[in-house]
PDB file of C-alpha atoms in Angstrom:
ATOM      1  CA  MET A   1      28.144  16.144 -57.479  1.00 92.00           C
ATOM      2  CA  ILE A   2      26.480  13.897 -59.898  1.00 94.00           C
ATOM      3  CA  ASN A   3      24.146  11.285 -58.227  1.00 96.00           C
ATOM      4  CA  VAL A   4      24.103   7.919 -60.080  1.00 97.00           C
ATOM      5  CA  VAL A   5      21.638   4.780 -59.508  1.00 98.00           C
ATOM      6  CA  VAL A   6      23.319   1.593 -61.205  1.00 97.00           C
ATOM      7  CA  SER A   7      20.695  -0.825 -62.554  1.00 97.00           C
ATOM      8  CA  GLY A   8      22.087  -4.248 -62.812  1.00 95.00           C
ATOM      9  CA  CYS A   9      24.477  -3.165 -59.974  1.00 96.00           C
ATOM     10  CA  ASN A  10      25.288  -7.018 -58.931  1.00 95.00           C
ATOM     11  CA  GLY A  11      26.305  -8.259 -62.316  1.00 91.00           C
ATOM     12  CA  ALA A  12      29.878  -8.340 -63.620  1.00 87.00           C
ATOM     13  CA  MET A  13      29.515  -4.765 -65.452  1.00 87.00           C
ATOM     14  CA  GLY A  14      27.497  -3.320 -62.677  1.00 91.00           C
ATOM     15  CA  ARG A  15      30.542  -4.376 -60.304  1.00 92.00           C
ATOM     16  CA  VAL A  16      32.961  -2.881 -62.541  1.00 89.00           C
ATOM     17  CA  LEU A  17      31.019   0.356 -62.891  1.00 91.00           C
ATOM     18  CA  THR A  18      30.491   0.715 -59.224  1.00 94.00           C
ATOM     19  CA  LYS A  19      34.442  -0.100 -58.652  1.00 93.00           C
ATOM     20  CA  ALA A  20      35.259   2.837 -61.139  1.00 91.00           C
ATOM     21  CA  ILE A  21      32.706   5.353 -59.914  1.00 93.00           C
ATOM     22  CA  GLU A  22      34.136   4.708 -56.165  1.00 93.00           C
ATOM     23  CA  GLU A  23      37.511   6.113 -57.306  1.00 92.00           C
ATOM     24  CA  MET A  24      35.927   9.386 -58.867  1.00 92.00           C
ATOM     25  CA  GLU A  25      35.442  12.495 -56.872  1.00 92.00           C
ATOM     26  CA  ASP A  26      32.521  14.244 -58.739  1.00 92.00           C
ATOM     27  CA  ILE A  27      30.175  11.216 -59.262  1.00 94.00           C
ATOM     28  CA  THR A  28      28.511   9.191 -56.449  1.00 96.00           C
ATOM     29  CA  ILE A  29      26.334   6.093 -56.723  1.00 98.00           C
ATOM     30  CA  VAL A  30      23.312   6.818 -54.248  1.00 98.00           C
ATOM     31  CA  ALA A  31      21.406   3.376 -55.120  1.00 98.00           C
ATOM     32  CA  GLY A  32      21.593   0.030 -57.037  1.00 97.00           C
ATOM     33  CA  ILE A  33      18.839  -1.810 -58.774  1.00 97.00           C
ATOM     34  CA  ASP A  34      19.194  -5.709 -59.033  1.00 96.00           C
ATOM     35  CA  LYS A  35      16.952  -8.727 -58.682  1.00 93.00           C
ATOM     36  CA  ASN A  36      19.445 -10.285 -56.452  1.00 90.00           C
ATOM     37  CA  ILE A  37      19.604  -7.654 -53.943  1.00 86.00           C
ATOM     38  CA  ASN A  38      22.081  -9.484 -51.518  1.00 84.00           C
ATOM     39  CA  SER A  39      24.440 -11.378 -53.842  1.00 82.00           C
ATOM     40  CA  TYR A  40      27.019  -8.658 -53.432  1.00 82.00           C
ATOM     41  CA  LYS A  41      28.096  -6.189 -50.520  1.00 88.00           C
ATOM     42  CA  ASN A  42      27.657  -2.664 -51.967  1.00 92.00           C
ATOM     43  CA  THR A  43      28.116   0.511 -50.126  1.00 93.00           C
ATOM     44  CA  TYR A  44      24.769   1.835 -51.240  1.00 97.00           C
ATOM     45  CA  PRO A  45      20.970   0.735 -50.791  1.00 96.00           C
ATOM     46  CA  VAL A  46      19.900  -1.913 -53.660  1.00 97.00           C
ATOM     47  CA  TYR A  47      16.238  -2.267 -54.709  1.00 97.00           C
ATOM     48  CA  LYS A  48      14.530  -4.891 -56.891  1.00 96.00           C
ATOM     49  CA  SER A  49      12.734  -2.405 -58.906  1.00 95.00           C
ATOM     50  CA  PRO A  50      13.630   1.047 -60.157  1.00 94.00           C
ATOM     51  CA  LEU A  51       9.904   1.853 -59.007  1.00 93.00           C
ATOM     52  CA  LEU A  52      11.407   1.537 -55.544  1.00 95.00           C
ATOM     53  CA  VAL A  53      14.118   3.849 -55.283  1.00 96.00           C
ATOM     54  CA  LYS A  54      13.951   6.555 -52.759  1.00 95.00           C
ATOM     55  CA  GLU A  55      17.133   8.500 -53.189  1.00 97.00           C
ATOM     56  CA  GLU A  56      17.347  11.447 -55.604  1.00 96.00           C
ATOM     57  CA  CYS A  57      19.633  10.748 -58.608  1.00 96.00           C
ATOM     58  CA  ASP A  58      20.673  12.544 -61.747  1.00 96.00           C
ATOM     59  CA  VAL A  59      21.092   9.467 -64.001  1.00 97.00           C
ATOM     60  CA  ILE A  60      20.339   5.773 -63.987  1.00 97.00           C
ATOM     61  CA  ILE A  61      23.055   3.482 -65.798  1.00 95.00           C
ATOM     62  CA  ASP A  62      21.508   0.427 -66.870  1.00 95.00           C
ATOM     63  CA  PHE A  63      23.552  -2.878 -67.437  1.00 92.00           C
ATOM     64  CA  SER A  64      20.830  -5.506 -66.479  1.00 93.00           C
ATOM     65  CA  LYS A  65      18.291  -7.162 -68.574  1.00 92.00           C
ATOM     66  CA  PRO A  66      15.477  -6.423 -71.066  1.00 93.00           C
ATOM     67  CA  SER A  67      12.917  -7.372 -68.467  1.00 94.00           C
ATOM     68  CA  ASN A  68      13.740  -4.439 -66.436  1.00 95.00           C
ATOM     69  CA  LEU A  69      13.022  -1.670 -69.209  1.00 96.00           C
ATOM     70  CA  ASN A  70       9.243  -0.779 -68.328  1.00 97.00           C
ATOM     71  CA  GLY A  71      10.205  -0.027 -64.846  1.00 96.00           C
ATOM     72  CA  LEU A  72      13.209   2.168 -65.915  1.00 97.00           C
ATOM     73  CA  LEU A  73      11.272   3.983 -68.473  1.00 98.00           C
ATOM     74  CA  GLU A  74       8.637   4.578 -66.203  1.00 97.00           C
ATOM     75  CA  TYR A  75      10.783   5.986 -63.289  1.00 96.00           C
ATOM     76  CA  SER A  76      13.002   7.961 -65.662  1.00 96.00           C
ATOM     77  CA  VAL A  77      10.085   9.782 -67.519  1.00 97.00           C
ATOM     78  CA  ASN A  78       7.991  10.144 -64.489  1.00 96.00           C
ATOM     79  CA  ASN A  79      11.093  11.670 -62.415  1.00 95.00           C
ATOM     80  CA  ASN A  80      12.937  13.350 -65.466  1.00 95.00           C
ATOM     81  CA  ILE A  81      16.142  11.406 -64.875  1.00 95.00           C
ATOM     82  CA  ALA A  82      18.466  10.717 -67.632  1.00 96.00           C
ATOM     83  CA  LEU A  83      18.715   7.071 -68.365  1.00 96.00           C
ATOM     84  CA  VAL A  84      21.849   5.445 -70.105  1.00 94.00           C
ATOM     85  CA  ILE A  85      20.972   2.002 -71.392  1.00 94.00           C
ATOM     86  CA  ALA A  86      23.812  -0.452 -71.836  1.00 89.00           C
ATOM     87  CA  THR A  87      21.475  -3.682 -71.769  1.00 87.00           C
ATOM     88  CA  THR A  88      21.272  -5.589 -75.071  1.00 84.00           C
ATOM     89  CA  GLY A  89      18.679  -8.244 -76.507  1.00 85.00           C
ATOM     90  CA  PHE A  90      15.576  -5.957 -76.720  1.00 90.00           C
ATOM     91  CA  SER A  91      12.725  -6.908 -79.137  1.00 91.00           C
ATOM     92  CA  GLU A  92      11.391  -4.450 -81.690  1.00 93.00           C
ATOM     93  CA  GLU A  93       8.675  -3.479 -79.509  1.00 96.00           C
ATOM     94  CA  GLU A  94      10.915  -2.464 -76.672  1.00 96.00           C
ATOM     95  CA  GLU A  95      13.081  -0.568 -79.045  1.00 94.00           C
ATOM     96  CA  ASN A  96      10.165   1.258 -79.927  1.00 96.00           C
ATOM     97  CA  LYS A  97       9.148   1.943 -76.286  1.00 97.00           C
ATOM     98  CA  ILE A  98      12.722   3.391 -75.590  1.00 96.00           C
ATOM     99  CA  LYS A  99      12.221   5.553 -78.924  1.00 96.00           C
ATOM    100  CA  GLU A 100       9.007   6.869 -77.369  1.00 97.00           C
ATOM    101  CA  ALA A 101      10.324   7.709 -73.810  1.00 97.00           C
ATOM    102  CA  SER A 102      13.191   9.534 -75.465  1.00 96.00           C
ATOM    103  CA  LYS A 103      10.773  12.210 -76.407  1.00 96.00           C
ATOM    104  CA  PHE A 104      10.314  12.905 -72.775  1.00 96.00           C
ATOM    105  CA  THR A 105      13.359  12.290 -71.240  1.00 95.00           C
ATOM    106  CA  ARG A 106      17.169  12.305 -71.946  1.00 95.00           C
ATOM    107  CA  ILE A 107      18.111   8.679 -73.186  1.00 96.00           C
ATOM    108  CA  PHE A 108      21.613   7.319 -74.149  1.00 93.00           C
ATOM    109  CA  LYS A 109      21.572   3.828 -75.906  1.00 92.00           C
ATOM    110  CA  SER A 110      24.580   1.962 -76.608  1.00 81.00           C
ATOM    111  CA  SER A 111      24.360  -1.813 -77.299  1.00 67.00           C
ATOM    112  CA  ASN A 112      27.945  -2.582 -76.424  1.00 63.00           C
ATOM    113  CA  MET A 113      29.958  -0.133 -74.294  1.00 61.00           C
ATOM    114  CA  SER A 114      33.263  -2.498 -75.007  1.00 60.00           C
ATOM    115  CA  LEU A 115      35.837  -0.332 -76.573  1.00 56.00           C
ATOM    116  CA  GLY A 116      37.520  -2.906 -78.820  1.00 60.00           C
ATOM    117  CA  VAL A 117      33.981  -4.148 -80.359  1.00 59.00           C
ATOM    118  CA  ASN A 118      33.111  -0.426 -80.960  1.00 60.00           C
ATOM    119  CA  VAL A 119      36.357  -0.011 -82.898  1.00 67.00           C
ATOM    120  CA  LEU A 120      35.404  -3.060 -84.785  1.00 67.00           C
ATOM    121  CA  ILE A 121      31.787  -1.922 -85.520  1.00 69.00           C
ATOM    122  CA  ASN A 122      33.149   1.449 -86.687  1.00 71.00           C
ATOM    123  CA  LEU A 123      35.743  -0.190 -89.165  1.00 73.00           C
ATOM    124  CA  SER A 124      32.927  -2.807 -90.401  1.00 72.00           C
ATOM    125  CA  LYS A 125      31.017   0.356 -91.091  1.00 77.00           C
ATOM    126  CA  GLN A 126      33.704   2.011 -93.179  1.00 77.00           C
ATOM    127  CA  ALA A 127      34.325  -1.028 -95.010  1.00 75.00           C
ATOM    128  CA  THR A 128      30.563  -1.452 -95.778  1.00 76.00           C
ATOM    129  CA  ASN A 129      30.439   2.236 -97.048  1.00 79.00           C
ATOM    130  CA  THR A 130      33.561   1.226 -99.148  1.00 79.00           C
ATOM    131  CA  LEU A 131      32.647  -1.954-100.590  1.00 74.00           C
ATOM    132  CA  GLY A 132      28.908  -1.707-100.974  1.00 73.00           C
ATOM    133  CA  ASN A 133      26.219  -4.511-100.503  1.00 71.00           C
ATOM    134  CA  ILE A 134      29.038  -6.973-101.366  1.00 71.00           C
ATOM    135  CA  THR A 135      29.830  -7.364 -97.658  1.00 66.00           C
ATOM    136  CA  ASP A 136      28.656  -9.366 -95.133  1.00 70.00           C
ATOM    137  CA  ILE A 137      30.699  -8.939 -92.035  1.00 69.00           C
ATOM    138  CA  GLU A 138      30.530 -10.850 -88.699  1.00 68.00           C
ATOM    139  CA  ILE A 139      32.170  -9.843 -85.463  1.00 63.00           C
ATOM    140  CA  ILE A 140      32.777 -12.443 -82.877  1.00 63.00           C
ATOM    141  CA  GLU A 141      33.514 -11.558 -79.312  1.00 55.00           C
ATOM    142  CA  LYS A 142      34.657 -14.452 -77.136  1.00 57.00           C
ATOM    143  CA  LYS A 143      33.578 -14.523 -73.381  1.00 52.00           C
ATOM    144  CA  GLN A 144      34.131 -16.990 -70.741  1.00 46.00           C
ATOM    145  CA  LYS A 145      30.514 -17.140 -69.585  1.00 46.00           C
ATOM    146  CA  LYS A 146      28.516 -19.937 -71.123  1.00 42.00           C
ATOM    147  CA  LYS A 147      25.499 -17.765 -73.020  1.00 42.00           C
ATOM    148  CA  GLU A 148      25.597 -16.991 -76.310  1.00 40.00           C
ATOM    149  CA  LYS A 149      23.927 -13.475 -77.651  1.00 42.00           C
ATOM    150  CA  GLN A 150      23.601 -12.020 -81.077  1.00 42.00           C
ATOM    151  CA  ILE A 151      23.183  -8.420 -81.549  1.00 42.00           C
ATOM    152  CA  ARG A 152      22.241  -7.160 -84.989  1.00 42.00           C
ATOM    153  CA  ILE A 153      23.165  -3.568 -85.818  1.00 42.00           C
ATOM    154  CA  ASN A 154      21.345  -2.275 -88.953  1.00 39.00           C
ATOM    155  CA  GLU A 155      22.919   0.645 -90.643  1.00 35.00           C
ATOM    156  CA  LYS A 156      20.323   3.100 -91.920  1.00 34.00           C
ATOM    157  CA  LYS A 157      20.717   2.073 -95.304  1.00 33.00           C
ATOM    158  CA  LYS A 158      19.656  -1.746 -94.206  1.00 36.00           C
ATOM    159  CA  ILE A 159      22.124  -3.187 -96.769  1.00 36.00           C
ATOM    160  CA  ASN A 160      24.364  -4.954 -94.233  1.00 41.00           C
ATOM    161  CA  LYS A 161      24.117  -6.641 -91.139  1.00 42.00           C
ATOM    162  CA  ILE A 162      26.947  -6.653 -88.771  1.00 43.00           C
ATOM    163  CA  ASN A 163      26.617  -9.613 -86.289  1.00 44.00           C
ATOM    164  CA  ILE A 164      28.376  -9.734 -82.959  1.00 44.00           C
ATOM    165  CA  LYS A 165      28.272 -12.932 -81.115  1.00 44.00           C
ATOM    166  CA  LYS A 166      29.399 -13.775 -77.541  1.00 44.00           C
ATOM    167  CA  CYS A 167      30.521 -17.316 -77.844  1.00 44.00           C
ATOM    168  CA  ASN A 168      31.640 -19.788 -75.057  1.00 41.00           C
ATOM    169  CA  GLN A 169      35.340 -20.062 -74.648  1.00 40.00           C
TER     170      GLN A 169
END
């Protein structure tokens, strides 16, 4: 059995993840982390900070906000807990903290878990490799929410940028 803590459990993706895990037989959610601990009725305890989690777990899956990063990294490193980071919008300094923490614990980071967006990113990388530095690719992902985020994905060659924008619908 894999014991999971879901960070951002009361957000949209956290609720989707909770529902998916609850249908699995070999994975269970032992706790959640969310700043709004009472905004959604969960079948597991919810804490405001990872440092308050009492349950033993194998992995933390994070769909929260960059402001939670320090606590998640501290908890993960100090307890040797694997960390899956699906949060976006990290500063360069925060990206460096993630890189440093990965020397001490297992971290998997993905800036976007959407299958469609990841297919488009891979296709864009192929186009960039084929066409060289004459490309300027922008991927727009429409959402119903009224916030806009921009994620920049720089390839190792740093020739081009692929911009993913979440726009109002």
